[in-house]
Amino acid sequence: MSLIFNAKVALFEALRAVVPAGVQCTFAERGQSDRRRQIWMGATVDEELEPVAMRAGPRKPTAVTGYVEAHAVVIVPGDPMAAERGAYELRELVADACRAVDRAAVAGLVDLRPESSSVETAETTDGAYSALTVRVRVRGRTTT
């Protein structure tokens, strides 16, 4: 459904507005870690389409629930605790961006909020890094 995609675009624009200088923010993964702190949008999933009313005619109101993922990486040479702390800071920015999205700007959007997150921290020859994935639930209502 385009509702989920439109919500993803609105979330990306809100995220670009809240990330501080020094954090690279892109719509898709660039495939290279040339920045110490970066965040990008991931998968878009339409999970539930449920009719919410029965009425005559070809178009029916439908409740839509889907998910959008935001990914981030923080690299800190030799300090895994600082890397993980940075990942949690970026997680809070995703939550701030969800609150900043104008619901009226996305037709049919009812709710947009982080549902879960995971952080993985490791040390490599490039330094300590933390990888973050935030799953954002998108709920809305459309007429299909």
Short mmCIF file of N, CA and C in Angstrom, two decimals:
data_model
loop_
_atom_site.label_atom_id
_atom_site.label_comp_id
_atom_site.label_asym_id
_atom_site.label_seq_id
_atom_site.Cartn_x
_atom_site.Cartn_y
_atom_site.Cartn_z
N MET A 1 0.85 -1.18 0.00
CA MET A 1 0.00 0.00 0.00
C MET A 1 0.90 1.24 0.00
N SER A 2 0.46 2.25 -0.69
CA SER A 2 1.25 3.48 -0.74
C SER A 2 1.23 4.21 0.60
N LEU A 3 0.26 3.92 1.47
CA LEU A 3 0.21 4.54 2.79
C LEU A 3 1.50 4.26 3.56
N ILE A 4 1.96 3.02 3.55
CA ILE A 4 3.16 2.66 4.30
C ILE A 4 4.38 3.37 3.69
N PHE A 5 4.46 3.37 2.36
CA PHE A 5 5.58 4.05 1.70
C PHE A 5 5.56 5.55 1.99
N ASN A 6 4.39 6.17 1.89
CA ASN A 6 4.28 7.60 2.17
C ASN A 6 4.65 7.92 3.62
N ALA A 7 4.29 7.04 4.55
CA ALA A 7 4.69 7.22 5.94
C ALA A 7 6.20 7.08 6.09
N LYS A 8 6.80 6.16 5.33
CA LYS A 8 8.25 5.98 5.37
C LYS A 8 8.96 7.24 4.87
N VAL A 9 8.46 7.83 3.80
CA VAL A 9 9.05 9.05 3.27
C VAL A 9 8.91 10.19 4.28
N ALA A 10 7.75 10.30 4.91
CA ALA A 10 7.54 11.35 5.91
C ALA A 10 8.46 11.13 7.12
N LEU A 11 8.65 9.89 7.53
CA LEU A 11 9.55 9.59 8.63
C LEU A 11 10.99 9.94 8.25
N PHE A 12 11.39 9.64 7.03
CA PHE A 12 12.73 9.98 6.57
C PHE A 12 12.96 11.49 6.60
N GLU A 13 11.99 12.25 6.12
CA GLU A 13 12.12 13.71 6.13
C GLU A 13 12.19 14.25 7.56
N ALA A 14 11.39 13.68 8.47
CA ALA A 14 11.44 14.10 9.87
C ALA A 14 12.77 13.71 10.50
N LEU A 15 13.29 12.56 10.13
CA LEU A 15 14.58 12.10 10.65
C LEU A 15 15.71 13.00 10.19
N ARG A 16 15.66 13.40 8.92
CA ARG A 16 16.68 14.33 8.41
C ARG A 16 16.67 15.64 9.17
N ALA A 17 15.50 16.05 9.62
CA ALA A 17 15.38 17.32 10.35
C ALA A 17 15.91 17.23 11.78
N VAL A 18 15.91 16.03 12.39
CA VAL A 18 16.31 15.93 13.79
C VAL A 18 17.72 15.40 14.00
N VAL A 19 18.33 14.77 12.99
CA VAL A 19 19.69 14.24 13.21
C VAL A 19 20.69 15.39 13.30
N PRO A 20 21.63 15.28 14.21
CA PRO A 20 22.62 16.35 14.36
C PRO A 20 23.66 16.30 13.25
N ALA A 21 24.42 17.37 13.12
CA ALA A 21 25.52 17.41 12.16
C ALA A 21 26.49 16.28 12.50
N GLY A 22 27.05 15.68 11.49
CA GLY A 22 28.00 14.59 11.71
C GLY A 22 27.36 13.22 11.58
N VAL A 23 26.03 13.16 11.51
CA VAL A 23 25.34 11.88 11.30
C VAL A 23 24.83 11.86 9.87
N GLN A 24 25.31 10.90 9.11
CA GLN A 24 24.86 10.78 7.72
C GLN A 24 23.48 10.13 7.72
N CYS A 25 22.52 10.73 7.05
CA CYS A 25 21.15 10.23 6.99
C CYS A 25 20.78 10.03 5.52
N THR A 26 20.52 8.77 5.14
CA THR A 26 20.18 8.47 3.75
C THR A 26 18.92 7.61 3.71
N PHE A 27 18.25 7.63 2.56
CA PHE A 27 17.02 6.85 2.41
C PHE A 27 17.31 5.36 2.28
N ALA A 28 18.45 5.01 1.72
CA ALA A 28 18.83 3.61 1.56
C ALA A 28 20.27 3.42 2.01
N GLU A 29 20.61 2.19 2.33
CA GLU A 29 21.97 1.89 2.75
C GLU A 29 22.94 2.17 1.62
N ARG A 30 24.04 2.84 1.93
CA ARG A 30 25.01 3.20 0.91
C ARG A 30 26.00 2.09 0.62
N GLY A 31 26.09 1.08 1.50
CA GLY A 31 26.99 -0.03 1.25
C GLY A 31 28.43 0.24 1.62
N GLN A 32 28.69 1.38 2.22
CA GLN A 32 30.04 1.70 2.66
C GLN A 32 29.96 2.46 3.97
N SER A 33 30.90 2.18 4.85
CA SER A 33 30.86 2.83 6.16
C SER A 33 31.96 3.88 6.23
N ASP A 34 31.78 4.94 5.46
CA ASP A 34 32.78 6.01 5.44
C ASP A 34 32.49 7.09 6.49
N ARG A 35 31.45 6.90 7.25
CA ARG A 35 31.11 7.84 8.33
C ARG A 35 31.11 7.08 9.65
N ARG A 36 31.38 7.78 10.71
CA ARG A 36 31.39 7.17 12.04
C ARG A 36 29.98 6.96 12.58
N ARG A 37 29.03 7.79 12.12
CA ARG A 37 27.63 7.66 12.56
C ARG A 37 26.75 7.83 11.34
N GLN A 38 25.95 6.82 11.07
CA GLN A 38 25.05 6.91 9.92
C GLN A 38 23.73 6.21 10.23
N ILE A 39 22.69 6.70 9.59
CA ILE A 39 21.36 6.13 9.77
C ILE A 39 20.67 6.11 8.42
N TRP A 40 19.91 5.05 8.15
CA TRP A 40 19.22 4.93 6.87
C TRP A 40 17.93 4.13 7.06
N MET A 41 17.05 4.25 6.09
CA MET A 41 15.78 3.54 6.12
C MET A 41 15.97 2.14 5.54
N GLY A 42 15.26 1.17 6.09
CA GLY A 42 15.38 -0.22 5.66
C GLY A 42 14.10 -0.72 5.02
N ALA A 43 13.73 -1.92 5.39
CA ALA A 43 12.60 -2.63 4.77
C ALA A 43 11.26 -1.94 5.05
N THR A 44 10.35 -2.11 4.10
CA THR A 44 8.97 -1.65 4.23
C THR A 44 8.08 -2.88 4.10
N VAL A 45 7.22 -3.12 5.10
CA VAL A 45 6.41 -4.33 5.11
C VAL A 45 4.94 -3.98 5.33
N ASP A 46 4.08 -4.41 4.42
CA ASP A 46 2.62 -4.33 4.63
C ASP A 46 2.22 -5.65 5.26
N GLU A 47 1.77 -5.61 6.51
CA GLU A 47 1.50 -6.86 7.17
C GLU A 47 0.03 -7.20 7.24
N GLU A 48 -0.80 -6.24 7.57
CA GLU A 48 -2.22 -6.53 7.73
C GLU A 48 -3.07 -5.56 6.94
N LEU A 49 -3.99 -6.09 6.18
CA LEU A 49 -5.02 -5.31 5.51
C LEU A 49 -6.34 -5.92 5.94
N GLU A 50 -7.11 -5.17 6.70
CA GLU A 50 -8.33 -5.72 7.27
C GLU A 50 -9.52 -4.80 6.97
N PRO A 51 -10.56 -5.34 6.31
CA PRO A 51 -11.76 -4.52 6.08
C PRO A 51 -12.35 -4.10 7.43
N VAL A 52 -12.75 -2.83 7.53
CA VAL A 52 -13.29 -2.35 8.80
C VAL A 52 -14.78 -2.04 8.74
N ALA A 53 -15.37 -2.15 7.56
CA ALA A 53 -16.81 -1.92 7.45
C ALA A 53 -17.32 -2.58 6.18
N MET A 54 -18.52 -3.00 6.22
CA MET A 54 -19.16 -3.57 5.03
C MET A 54 -20.12 -2.53 4.50
N ARG A 55 -19.98 -2.24 3.22
CA ARG A 55 -20.91 -1.31 2.60
C ARG A 55 -20.98 -1.62 1.11
N ALA A 56 -22.03 -1.17 0.50
CA ALA A 56 -22.23 -1.42 -0.92
C ALA A 56 -21.22 -0.64 -1.74
N GLY A 57 -20.88 -1.14 -2.89
CA GLY A 57 -19.95 -0.45 -3.78
C GLY A 57 -18.59 -1.11 -3.81
N PRO A 58 -17.79 -0.72 -4.78
CA PRO A 58 -16.50 -1.38 -4.97
C PRO A 58 -15.42 -0.96 -3.97
N ARG A 59 -15.57 0.20 -3.31
CA ARG A 59 -14.50 0.68 -2.42
C ARG A 59 -14.90 0.46 -0.96
N LYS A 60 -14.00 -0.18 -0.21
CA LYS A 60 -14.27 -0.51 1.19
C LYS A 60 -13.20 0.13 2.08
N PRO A 61 -13.60 0.63 3.26
CA PRO A 61 -12.60 1.12 4.20
C PRO A 61 -11.76 -0.04 4.73
N THR A 62 -10.45 0.17 4.78
CA THR A 62 -9.53 -0.89 5.17
C THR A 62 -8.54 -0.35 6.20
N ALA A 63 -8.36 -1.09 7.29
CA ALA A 63 -7.33 -0.76 8.28
C ALA A 63 -6.03 -1.38 7.79
N VAL A 64 -4.98 -0.57 7.77
CA VAL A 64 -3.67 -1.00 7.28
C VAL A 64 -2.67 -0.94 8.43
N THR A 65 -1.94 -2.03 8.62
CA THR A 65 -0.84 -2.04 9.57
C THR A 65 0.40 -2.54 8.85
N GLY A 66 1.47 -1.81 8.97
CA GLY A 66 2.72 -2.20 8.33
C GLY A 66 3.89 -1.76 9.19
N TYR A 67 5.08 -2.05 8.69
CA TYR A 67 6.29 -1.74 9.44
C TYR A 67 7.34 -1.14 8.53
N VAL A 68 8.11 -0.24 9.09
CA VAL A 68 9.25 0.38 8.41
C VAL A 68 10.44 0.20 9.35
N GLU A 69 11.58 -0.13 8.80
CA GLU A 69 12.77 -0.27 9.62
C GLU A 69 13.71 0.90 9.40
N ALA A 70 14.33 1.33 10.49
CA ALA A 70 15.41 2.31 10.43
C ALA A 70 16.65 1.61 10.96
N HIS A 71 17.74 1.74 10.24
CA HIS A 71 19.01 1.11 10.63
C HIS A 71 20.04 2.19 10.90
N ALA A 72 20.96 1.90 11.79
CA ALA A 72 22.04 2.84 12.09
C ALA A 72 23.29 2.08 12.46
N VAL A 73 24.42 2.72 12.24
CA VAL A 73 25.71 2.18 12.65
C VAL A 73 26.49 3.32 13.31
N VAL A 74 27.12 2.99 14.43
CA VAL A 74 28.00 3.93 15.12
C VAL A 74 29.34 3.23 15.28
N ILE A 75 30.42 3.87 14.82
CA ILE A 75 31.77 3.32 14.93
C ILE A 75 32.60 4.25 15.82
N VAL A 76 33.19 3.67 16.86
CA VAL A 76 34.05 4.42 17.78
C VAL A 76 35.33 3.61 17.98
N PRO A 77 36.45 4.13 17.58
CA PRO A 77 37.70 3.38 17.72
C PRO A 77 37.99 2.99 19.17
N GLY A 78 38.04 1.68 19.42
CA GLY A 78 38.47 1.16 20.71
C GLY A 78 37.53 1.34 21.89
N ASP A 79 36.29 1.73 21.69
CA ASP A 79 35.39 1.97 22.83
C ASP A 79 33.99 1.41 22.53
N PRO A 80 33.77 0.10 22.78
CA PRO A 80 32.46 -0.48 22.48
C PRO A 80 31.32 0.12 23.30
N MET A 81 31.61 0.57 24.52
CA MET A 81 30.53 1.17 25.32
C MET A 81 30.07 2.49 24.71
N ALA A 82 31.01 3.29 24.20
CA ALA A 82 30.64 4.55 23.54
C ALA A 82 29.89 4.28 22.24
N ALA A 83 30.27 3.22 21.54
CA ALA A 83 29.56 2.88 20.30
C ALA A 83 28.12 2.50 20.59
N GLU A 84 27.91 1.67 21.62
CA GLU A 84 26.54 1.27 21.95
C GLU A 84 25.74 2.46 22.50
N ARG A 85 26.37 3.31 23.28
CA ARG A 85 25.70 4.52 23.78
C ARG A 85 25.24 5.38 22.60
N GLY A 86 26.10 5.50 21.58
CA GLY A 86 25.74 6.26 20.38
C GLY A 86 24.57 5.64 19.64
N ALA A 87 24.49 4.31 19.62
CA ALA A 87 23.36 3.64 18.96
C ALA A 87 22.06 3.97 19.68
N TYR A 88 22.09 3.98 21.00
CA TYR A 88 20.87 4.32 21.75
C TYR A 88 20.48 5.78 21.56
N GLU A 89 21.46 6.64 21.40
CA GLU A 89 21.15 8.04 21.09
C GLU A 89 20.43 8.15 19.74
N LEU A 90 20.89 7.38 18.76
CA LEU A 90 20.22 7.40 17.45
C LEU A 90 18.83 6.79 17.54
N ARG A 91 18.65 5.79 18.40
CA ARG A 91 17.31 5.21 18.60
C ARG A 91 16.35 6.27 19.11
N GLU A 92 16.81 7.12 20.01
CA GLU A 92 15.96 8.20 20.51
C GLU A 92 15.62 9.21 19.41
N LEU A 93 16.55 9.43 18.47
CA LEU A 93 16.26 10.32 17.35
C LEU A 93 15.17 9.75 16.45
N VAL A 94 15.15 8.43 16.29
CA VAL A 94 14.08 7.80 15.50
C VAL A 94 12.74 8.01 16.20
N ALA A 95 12.71 7.85 17.52
CA ALA A 95 11.47 8.09 18.27
C ALA A 95 11.04 9.55 18.15
N ASP A 96 12.00 10.48 18.23
CA ASP A 96 11.68 11.90 18.06
C ASP A 96 11.11 12.17 16.67
N ALA A 97 11.69 11.54 15.65
CA ALA A 97 11.22 11.73 14.28
C ALA A 97 9.80 11.19 14.12
N CYS A 98 9.50 10.07 14.77
CA CYS A 98 8.13 9.53 14.71
C CYS A 98 7.13 10.52 15.28
N ARG A 99 7.50 11.15 16.39
CA ARG A 99 6.60 12.14 17.00
C ARG A 99 6.48 13.40 16.15
N ALA A 100 7.52 13.69 15.36
CA ALA A 100 7.53 14.92 14.56
C ALA A 100 6.76 14.81 13.24
N VAL A 101 6.44 13.59 12.81
CA VAL A 101 5.73 13.42 11.54
C VAL A 101 4.33 14.03 11.66
N ASP A 102 3.99 14.86 10.70
CA ASP A 102 2.66 15.48 10.64
C ASP A 102 1.67 14.45 10.08
N ARG A 103 0.81 13.93 10.94
CA ARG A 103 -0.15 12.87 10.53
C ARG A 103 -1.07 13.35 9.41
N ALA A 104 -1.38 14.62 9.41
CA ALA A 104 -2.29 15.15 8.38
C ALA A 104 -1.62 15.20 7.01
N ALA A 105 -0.30 15.20 6.96
CA ALA A 105 0.42 15.28 5.69
C ALA A 105 0.43 13.95 4.93
N VAL A 106 0.15 12.85 5.64
CA VAL A 106 0.11 11.52 5.00
C VAL A 106 -1.34 11.05 5.05
N ALA A 107 -1.96 10.98 3.90
CA ALA A 107 -3.37 10.61 3.82
C ALA A 107 -3.62 9.24 4.45
N GLY A 108 -4.50 9.19 5.43
CA GLY A 108 -4.88 7.94 6.06
C GLY A 108 -4.03 7.51 7.24
N LEU A 109 -2.95 8.22 7.54
CA LEU A 109 -2.07 7.82 8.63
C LEU A 109 -2.75 8.06 9.98
N VAL A 110 -2.78 7.03 10.81
CA VAL A 110 -3.38 7.12 12.13
C VAL A 110 -2.30 7.18 13.21
N ASP A 111 -1.29 6.31 13.10
CA ASP A 111 -0.29 6.21 14.16
C ASP A 111 1.05 5.76 13.58
N LEU A 112 2.12 6.28 14.15
CA LEU A 112 3.48 5.95 13.71
C LEU A 112 4.34 5.96 14.97
N ARG A 113 4.85 4.79 15.38
CA ARG A 113 5.65 4.74 16.60
C ARG A 113 6.62 3.57 16.58
N PRO A 114 7.77 3.75 17.25
CA PRO A 114 8.72 2.64 17.35
C PRO A 114 8.09 1.48 18.12
N GLU A 115 8.24 0.28 17.59
CA GLU A 115 7.66 -0.88 18.27
C GLU A 115 8.73 -1.72 18.96
N SER A 116 9.88 -1.85 18.32
CA SER A 116 10.97 -2.62 18.92
C SER A 116 12.29 -2.16 18.34
N SER A 117 13.37 -2.53 19.03
CA SER A 117 14.69 -2.22 18.51
C SER A 117 15.67 -3.29 18.95
N SER A 118 16.75 -3.40 18.21
CA SER A 118 17.83 -4.31 18.61
C SER A 118 19.15 -3.62 18.34
N VAL A 119 20.11 -3.88 19.21
CA VAL A 119 21.45 -3.31 19.09
C VAL A 119 22.45 -4.45 19.18
N GLU A 120 23.38 -4.46 18.25
CA GLU A 120 24.46 -5.46 18.25
C GLU A 120 25.78 -4.70 18.28
N THR A 121 26.65 -5.04 19.22
CA THR A 121 27.93 -4.35 19.37
C THR A 121 29.07 -5.35 19.20
N ALA A 122 30.11 -4.93 18.51
CA ALA A 122 31.27 -5.79 18.28
C ALA A 122 32.51 -4.92 18.11
N GLU A 123 33.67 -5.57 18.19
CA GLU A 123 34.93 -4.89 17.92
C GLU A 123 35.58 -5.52 16.70
N THR A 124 36.08 -4.67 15.81
CA THR A 124 36.75 -5.13 14.60
C THR A 124 38.09 -4.40 14.49
N THR A 125 38.80 -4.66 13.42
CA THR A 125 40.06 -3.95 13.19
C THR A 125 39.82 -2.46 12.91
N ASP A 126 38.60 -2.11 12.48
CA ASP A 126 38.25 -0.70 12.23
C ASP A 126 37.81 0.02 13.50
N GLY A 127 37.63 -0.70 14.58
CA GLY A 127 37.17 -0.11 15.83
C GLY A 127 35.92 -0.80 16.32
N ALA A 128 35.40 -0.32 17.42
CA ALA A 128 34.16 -0.87 17.96
C ALA A 128 32.98 -0.29 17.18
N TYR A 129 31.98 -1.12 16.93
CA TYR A 129 30.80 -0.61 16.25
C TYR A 129 29.55 -1.17 16.90
N SER A 130 28.48 -0.42 16.79
CA SER A 130 27.15 -0.86 17.21
C SER A 130 26.21 -0.68 16.03
N ALA A 131 25.47 -1.74 15.74
CA ALA A 131 24.48 -1.71 14.68
C ALA A 131 23.09 -1.70 15.32
N LEU A 132 22.25 -0.80 14.88
CA LEU A 132 20.92 -0.61 15.45
C LEU A 132 19.86 -0.87 14.39
N THR A 133 18.79 -1.55 14.78
CA THR A 133 17.61 -1.68 13.93
C THR A 133 16.40 -1.30 14.78
N VAL A 134 15.62 -0.33 14.28
CA VAL A 134 14.39 0.09 14.95
C VAL A 134 13.23 -0.27 14.04
N ARG A 135 12.29 -1.02 14.57
CA ARG A 135 11.09 -1.38 13.81
C ARG A 135 9.97 -0.41 14.20
N VAL A 136 9.48 0.33 13.21
CA VAL A 136 8.45 1.35 13.44
C VAL A 136 7.12 0.82 12.89
N ARG A 137 6.11 0.80 13.74
CA ARG A 137 4.78 0.35 13.31
C ARG A 137 4.02 1.52 12.72
N VAL A 138 3.41 1.27 11.57
CA VAL A 138 2.61 2.27 10.88
C VAL A 138 1.18 1.74 10.82
N ARG A 139 0.24 2.52 11.35
CA ARG A 139 -1.17 2.15 11.26
C ARG A 139 -1.91 3.25 10.53
N GLY A 140 -2.87 2.83 9.72
CA GLY A 140 -3.65 3.81 8.98
C GLY A 140 -4.96 3.23 8.50
N ARG A 141 -5.65 4.03 7.72
CA ARG A 141 -6.95 3.62 7.19
C ARG A 141 -7.07 4.16 5.78
N THR A 142 -7.39 3.29 4.86
CA THR A 142 -7.56 3.68 3.47
C THR A 142 -8.89 3.14 2.94
N THR A 143 -9.22 3.57 1.78
CA THR A 143 -10.40 3.04 1.09
C THR A 143 -9.91 2.33 -0.16
N THR A 144 -10.15 1.03 -0.22
CA THR A 144 -9.67 0.24 -1.36
C THR A 144 -10.79 -0.38 -2.12
#
